[in-house]
Amino acid sequence: MSAALLSGRSVLVTGASSGIGRAIAVAAARAGADVALTYRSNEQGARATAALITDAGRRAAVIALDLTDEASIRNAGPSAFAALGRLDVWVNNAGADILTGSAASLSTVDKLDRLIAVDLRGTMLASWQAVEMFRTQPEGGVLINMSWDHALTGMPGTNPQLFAAVKGAVLAFSKSLARSVAPHVRVNVLAPGWIETSFGAGLNDEARRAVAESTPLKRWGTPEDVAGAAVFLASPAAAFMTGQTLFVGGGVVM
C-alpha cells in the first residue's frame, strides 16, 4: 500500500479493537493517516491497535463508543477532531456480534434487535454525524459503510436472513445518503464475504475447506484484504466514486 495514499488525512474507524476494524485502522496509518479508533468494551484491544498505529509513525486517538447511545455517537466525531485536529474519513465498521460467545445463543428476535440497534440504527446515526461534520469543511469528507456480499444474493439460514435484512438496509441507506450529500461528501460501501475473523476461526476444518472451495479465488479473505479496499475508497484514487459497493469476497458474489 502506498504510504502517500492518505498522507495528511485523519481517519476515524469504529470497532477497531480487533479483526477488520483493526486492519483498516492500521492500513490507514501505514498509508499516511492519523487515526481515531473506537471501542465499546474491549479497551485493551483498542490500545493494542493504537500501538500499531504509533509504530507506523502516525498519531492515534482511542475513543469509547456505544452505537446504541445517541449521545455517545454525537461525541465520537468531535472527540476525534479534537485529538487529531481534522477529520477527513469516517469508516462505520463496528457491528453487533450475534455469531460467537454468549450472543450465539440469543433468541432470533434478540439477535434481530441487536443488529437493528447497532448495525442499522447505529450506522445511520453515525453516518449523519459524519456528514454533519464534513459539510462544515471546505474539502468535505469520505464516509464508508459496511454491508455484506450475500445481502444481494441471499443465503439460507436464520442468521443469514437477519444479516441480509440489516446489511441490505445499510447498503440501500448508503446509496440514498450518497445522492443526498454529493458532491461535498462521498459515500461508499464495503461488502466483505468470508473473512478470517473470530467466527471463521470457530468453524471446523471441513467447514473452512468447504468455504475455500466454494470461493473462486480458493481461499478465505483476510481483514487486510478488506482494509486495502477501505484505504482505496478513502483515498483520492477513488475521488470519482460515490454510492458504490465494493465486494471483497473472492468472487463468491459477482
Coordinates of C-alpha atoms in Angstrom, one line a residue:
M1 CA 0.0 0.0 0.0
S2 CA 1.4 3.4 -1.0
A3 CA 2.4 5.4 2.0
A4 CA 1.1 8.5 0.2
L5 CA -2.5 7.5 -0.4
L6 CA -3.8 9.0 2.8
S7 CA -1.0 11.4 3.6
G8 CA -2.1 14.4 5.6
R9 CA -5.5 13.0 6.4
S10 CA -7.2 11.8 9.6
V11 CA -9.5 8.8 9.7
L12 CA -12.0 7.5 12.2
V13 CA -12.6 3.8 12.3
T14 CA -15.4 2.4 14.6
G15 CA -15.0 -1.0 16.1
A16 CA -11.2 -1.2 15.7
S17 CA -10.3 -3.3 18.7
S18 CA -9.7 -6.4 16.5
G19 CA -10.5 -8.0 13.2
I20 CA -11.4 -6.0 10.2
G21 CA -11.6 -2.7 12.1
R22 CA -8.1 -3.1 13.4
A23 CA -6.8 -4.0 10.0
I24 CA -8.4 -0.9 8.5
A25 CA -7.0 1.4 11.2
V26 CA -3.5 0.0 10.8
A27 CA -3.7 0.1 7.0
A28 CA -4.8 3.8 7.1
A29 CA -1.9 4.6 9.3
R30 CA 0.6 2.8 7.0
A31 CA -1.0 4.8 4.2
G32 CA -0.1 8.1 6.0
A33 CA -3.2 8.9 8.0
D34 CA -3.6 9.7 11.7
V35 CA -6.3 7.5 13.1
A36 CA -9.0 7.8 15.7
L37 CA -10.4 4.4 16.7
T38 CA -13.4 3.4 18.8
Y39 CA -14.2 0.5 21.0
R40 CA -17.3 -0.5 23.0
S41 CA -15.9 -2.9 25.7
N42 CA -12.5 -4.1 24.5
E43 CA -10.4 -1.1 25.5
Q44 CA -7.3 -3.3 25.8
G45 CA -7.7 -4.4 22.2
A46 CA -8.2 -0.8 21.1
R47 CA -5.0 0.2 22.9
A48 CA -3.1 -2.5 21.1
T49 CA -4.4 -1.2 17.8
A50 CA -3.3 2.3 18.8
A51 CA 0.2 0.9 19.5
L52 CA 0.4 -0.5 16.0
I53 CA -0.6 2.9 14.6
T54 CA 2.0 4.7 16.5
D55 CA 4.5 2.1 15.5
A56 CA 3.7 3.1 11.9
G57 CA 4.7 6.7 12.8
R58 CA 1.2 8.1 13.0
R59 CA -0.9 9.6 15.8
A60 CA -3.7 7.5 17.4
A61 CA -6.7 8.5 19.5
V62 CA -8.8 5.9 21.3
I63 CA -12.5 6.8 21.9
A64 CA -15.2 4.8 23.7
L65 CA -18.3 4.5 21.6
D66 CA -21.7 2.8 22.2
L67 CA -23.6 2.7 18.9
T68 CA -26.9 2.2 20.8
D69 CA -26.4 5.5 22.6
E70 CA -27.1 8.7 20.5
A71 CA -25.1 10.9 22.9
S72 CA -22.1 8.6 22.6
I73 CA -22.3 8.7 18.8
R74 CA -22.5 12.5 18.8
N75 CA -19.4 12.7 20.9
A76 CA -17.3 10.4 18.7
G77 CA -16.6 12.8 15.8
P78 CA -15.8 15.9 17.9
S79 CA -13.6 13.8 20.1
A80 CA -11.7 12.6 17.0
F81 CA -11.4 16.1 15.6
A82 CA -10.2 17.5 19.0
A83 CA -7.5 14.8 19.2
L84 CA -6.3 14.9 15.6
G85 CA -7.0 18.4 14.5
R86 CA -9.1 17.4 11.5
L87 CA -11.3 14.6 10.3
D88 CA -11.4 13.5 6.6
V89 CA -12.7 10.0 6.6
W90 CA -15.2 8.1 8.7
V91 CA -15.4 4.3 8.5
N92 CA -18.5 2.7 10.1
N93 CA -17.0 -0.7 10.7
A94 CA -18.5 -1.6 14.1
G95 CA -21.3 -4.1 14.3
A96 CA -23.0 -6.4 16.7
D97 CA -21.7 -9.9 17.2
I98 CA -24.5 -12.5 17.1
L99 CA -22.4 -15.4 16.0
T100 CA -19.8 -16.1 18.7
G101 CA -19.7 -16.4 22.5
S102 CA -22.9 -15.9 24.5
A103 CA -24.5 -13.9 21.7
A104 CA -24.8 -17.1 19.6
S105 CA -27.4 -18.5 22.0
L106 CA -29.6 -15.4 21.9
S107 CA -33.1 -15.8 20.6
T108 CA -33.7 -14.9 17.0
V109 CA -35.7 -11.8 17.9
D110 CA -33.0 -10.7 20.4
K111 CA -30.4 -11.1 17.6
L112 CA -32.5 -9.1 15.3
D113 CA -33.0 -6.3 17.8
R114 CA -29.3 -6.2 18.5
L115 CA -28.4 -6.0 14.8
I116 CA -31.0 -3.3 14.1
A117 CA -29.8 -1.3 17.1
V118 CA -26.1 -1.4 16.3
D119 CA -25.6 -2.2 12.6
L120 CA -28.5 -0.3 11.2
R121 CA -29.6 2.4 13.6
G122 CA -26.1 3.0 14.9
T123 CA -24.7 3.2 11.4
M124 CA -27.3 5.6 10.3
L125 CA -26.8 7.9 13.3
A126 CA -23.1 7.8 12.9
S127 CA -23.3 8.5 9.2
W128 CA -25.5 11.6 9.8
Q129 CA -23.0 12.7 12.4
A130 CA -20.1 12.3 10.0
V131 CA -21.9 14.2 7.2
E132 CA -22.8 17.0 9.6
M133 CA -19.1 17.4 10.4
F134 CA -17.9 17.0 6.8
R135 CA -20.4 19.6 5.5
T136 CA -18.7 22.3 7.6
Q137 CA -15.3 21.6 5.9
P138 CA -14.4 23.2 2.5
E139 CA -12.8 19.9 1.5
G140 CA -15.8 17.8 2.5
G141 CA -15.1 14.2 3.6
V142 CA -15.5 10.5 2.9
L143 CA -17.8 8.1 4.5
I144 CA -17.5 4.3 4.2
N145 CA -20.2 1.9 5.5
M146 CA -20.1 -1.8 5.9
S147 CA -22.6 -4.2 4.3
W148 CA -22.3 -8.0 3.4
D149 CA -21.8 -9.5 0.0
H150 CA -24.7 -12.0 0.3
A151 CA -27.1 -9.2 1.1
L152 CA -27.6 -9.1 -2.7
T153 CA -27.9 -12.8 -3.4
G154 CA -29.2 -14.3 -0.2
M155 CA -28.0 -17.3 1.8
P156 CA -30.2 -20.0 3.5
G157 CA -30.5 -20.0 7.3
T158 CA -31.9 -17.8 10.1
N159 CA -28.7 -15.8 10.8
P160 CA -28.2 -15.1 7.1
Q161 CA -31.8 -13.8 7.0
L162 CA -31.0 -11.4 9.8
F163 CA -27.8 -10.2 8.3
A164 CA -29.3 -9.9 4.8
A165 CA -32.1 -7.7 6.1
V166 CA -29.9 -5.4 8.2
K167 CA -26.8 -5.2 5.9
G168 CA -29.1 -4.8 2.9
A169 CA -30.7 -1.9 4.6
V170 CA -27.3 -0.3 5.3
L171 CA -26.4 -0.7 1.6
A172 CA -29.7 0.9 0.5
F173 CA -29.4 3.7 3.0
S174 CA -25.9 4.5 1.9
K175 CA -27.0 4.9 -1.7
S176 CA -29.7 7.3 -0.8
L177 CA -27.3 9.2 1.5
A178 CA -24.7 9.4 -1.3
R179 CA -27.3 11.1 -3.5
S180 CA -28.3 13.4 -0.7
V181 CA -24.8 14.7 0.2
A182 CA -22.9 14.8 -3.1
P183 CA -20.8 16.4 -4.2
H184 CA -19.4 17.6 -0.9
V185 CA -19.3 14.2 0.7
R186 CA -18.5 10.8 -0.9
V187 CA -20.3 7.8 0.5
N188 CA -19.4 4.2 -0.5
V189 CA -19.9 0.7 0.9
L190 CA -17.7 -2.3 1.5
A191 CA -19.3 -5.7 1.3
P192 CA -17.0 -8.3 2.7
G193 CA -17.7 -12.0 2.3
W194 CA -16.0 -14.9 4.0
I195 CA -13.3 -13.2 6.1
E196 CA -11.0 -14.8 8.6
T197 CA -12.3 -13.3 11.8
S198 CA -13.3 -14.9 15.1
F199 CA -16.4 -16.5 13.5
G200 CA -14.3 -18.3 10.9
A201 CA -11.7 -19.4 13.4
G202 CA -14.5 -21.2 15.3
L203 CA -15.5 -23.4 12.4
N204 CA -14.2 -26.9 12.0
D205 CA -11.7 -27.8 9.3
E206 CA -14.3 -29.3 7.0
A207 CA -16.4 -26.2 7.0
R208 CA -13.4 -24.0 6.4
R209 CA -12.3 -26.1 3.5
A210 CA -15.9 -26.0 2.0
V211 CA -15.9 -22.2 2.1
A212 CA -12.5 -22.0 0.4
E213 CA -13.5 -24.5 -2.3
S214 CA -16.7 -22.6 -3.0
T215 CA -14.8 -19.3 -3.5
P216 CA -13.5 -18.7 -7.0
L217 CA -10.2 -17.4 -5.5
K218 CA -10.0 -20.6 -3.4
R219 CA -9.2 -19.1 -0.1
W220 CA -10.7 -17.2 2.8
G221 CA -10.3 -13.4 2.8
T222 CA -8.3 -11.7 5.4
P223 CA -9.0 -8.5 7.3
E224 CA -6.1 -7.0 5.4
D225 CA -8.0 -7.7 2.1
V226 CA -10.9 -5.6 3.4
A227 CA -8.5 -2.9 4.7
G228 CA -6.9 -2.5 1.3
A229 CA -10.3 -1.8 -0.3
A230 CA -11.1 0.7 2.5
V231 CA -7.9 2.7 2.0
F232 CA -8.6 2.8 -1.7
L233 CA -12.2 4.2 -1.1
A234 CA -10.9 6.7 1.4
S235 CA -8.2 8.0 -0.9
P236 CA -8.1 10.5 -3.8
A237 CA -7.7 7.4 -6.1
A238 CA -11.5 6.9 -5.6
A239 CA -12.3 10.6 -6.0
F240 CA -14.9 10.0 -8.7
M241 CA -16.7 7.2 -6.9
T242 CA -19.8 7.6 -4.7
G243 CA -22.8 5.5 -4.0
Q244 CA -20.8 2.4 -5.0
T245 CA -20.3 -1.0 -3.3
L246 CA -17.0 -2.9 -3.4
F247 CA -17.4 -6.7 -2.9
V248 CA -14.4 -8.1 -1.0
G249 CA -15.4 -11.8 -1.1
G250 CA -13.1 -13.6 -3.5
G251 CA -15.7 -13.7 -6.3
V252 CA -18.4 -15.6 -4.4
V253 CA -20.8 -12.8 -5.3
M254 CA -20.3 -11.2 -8.7

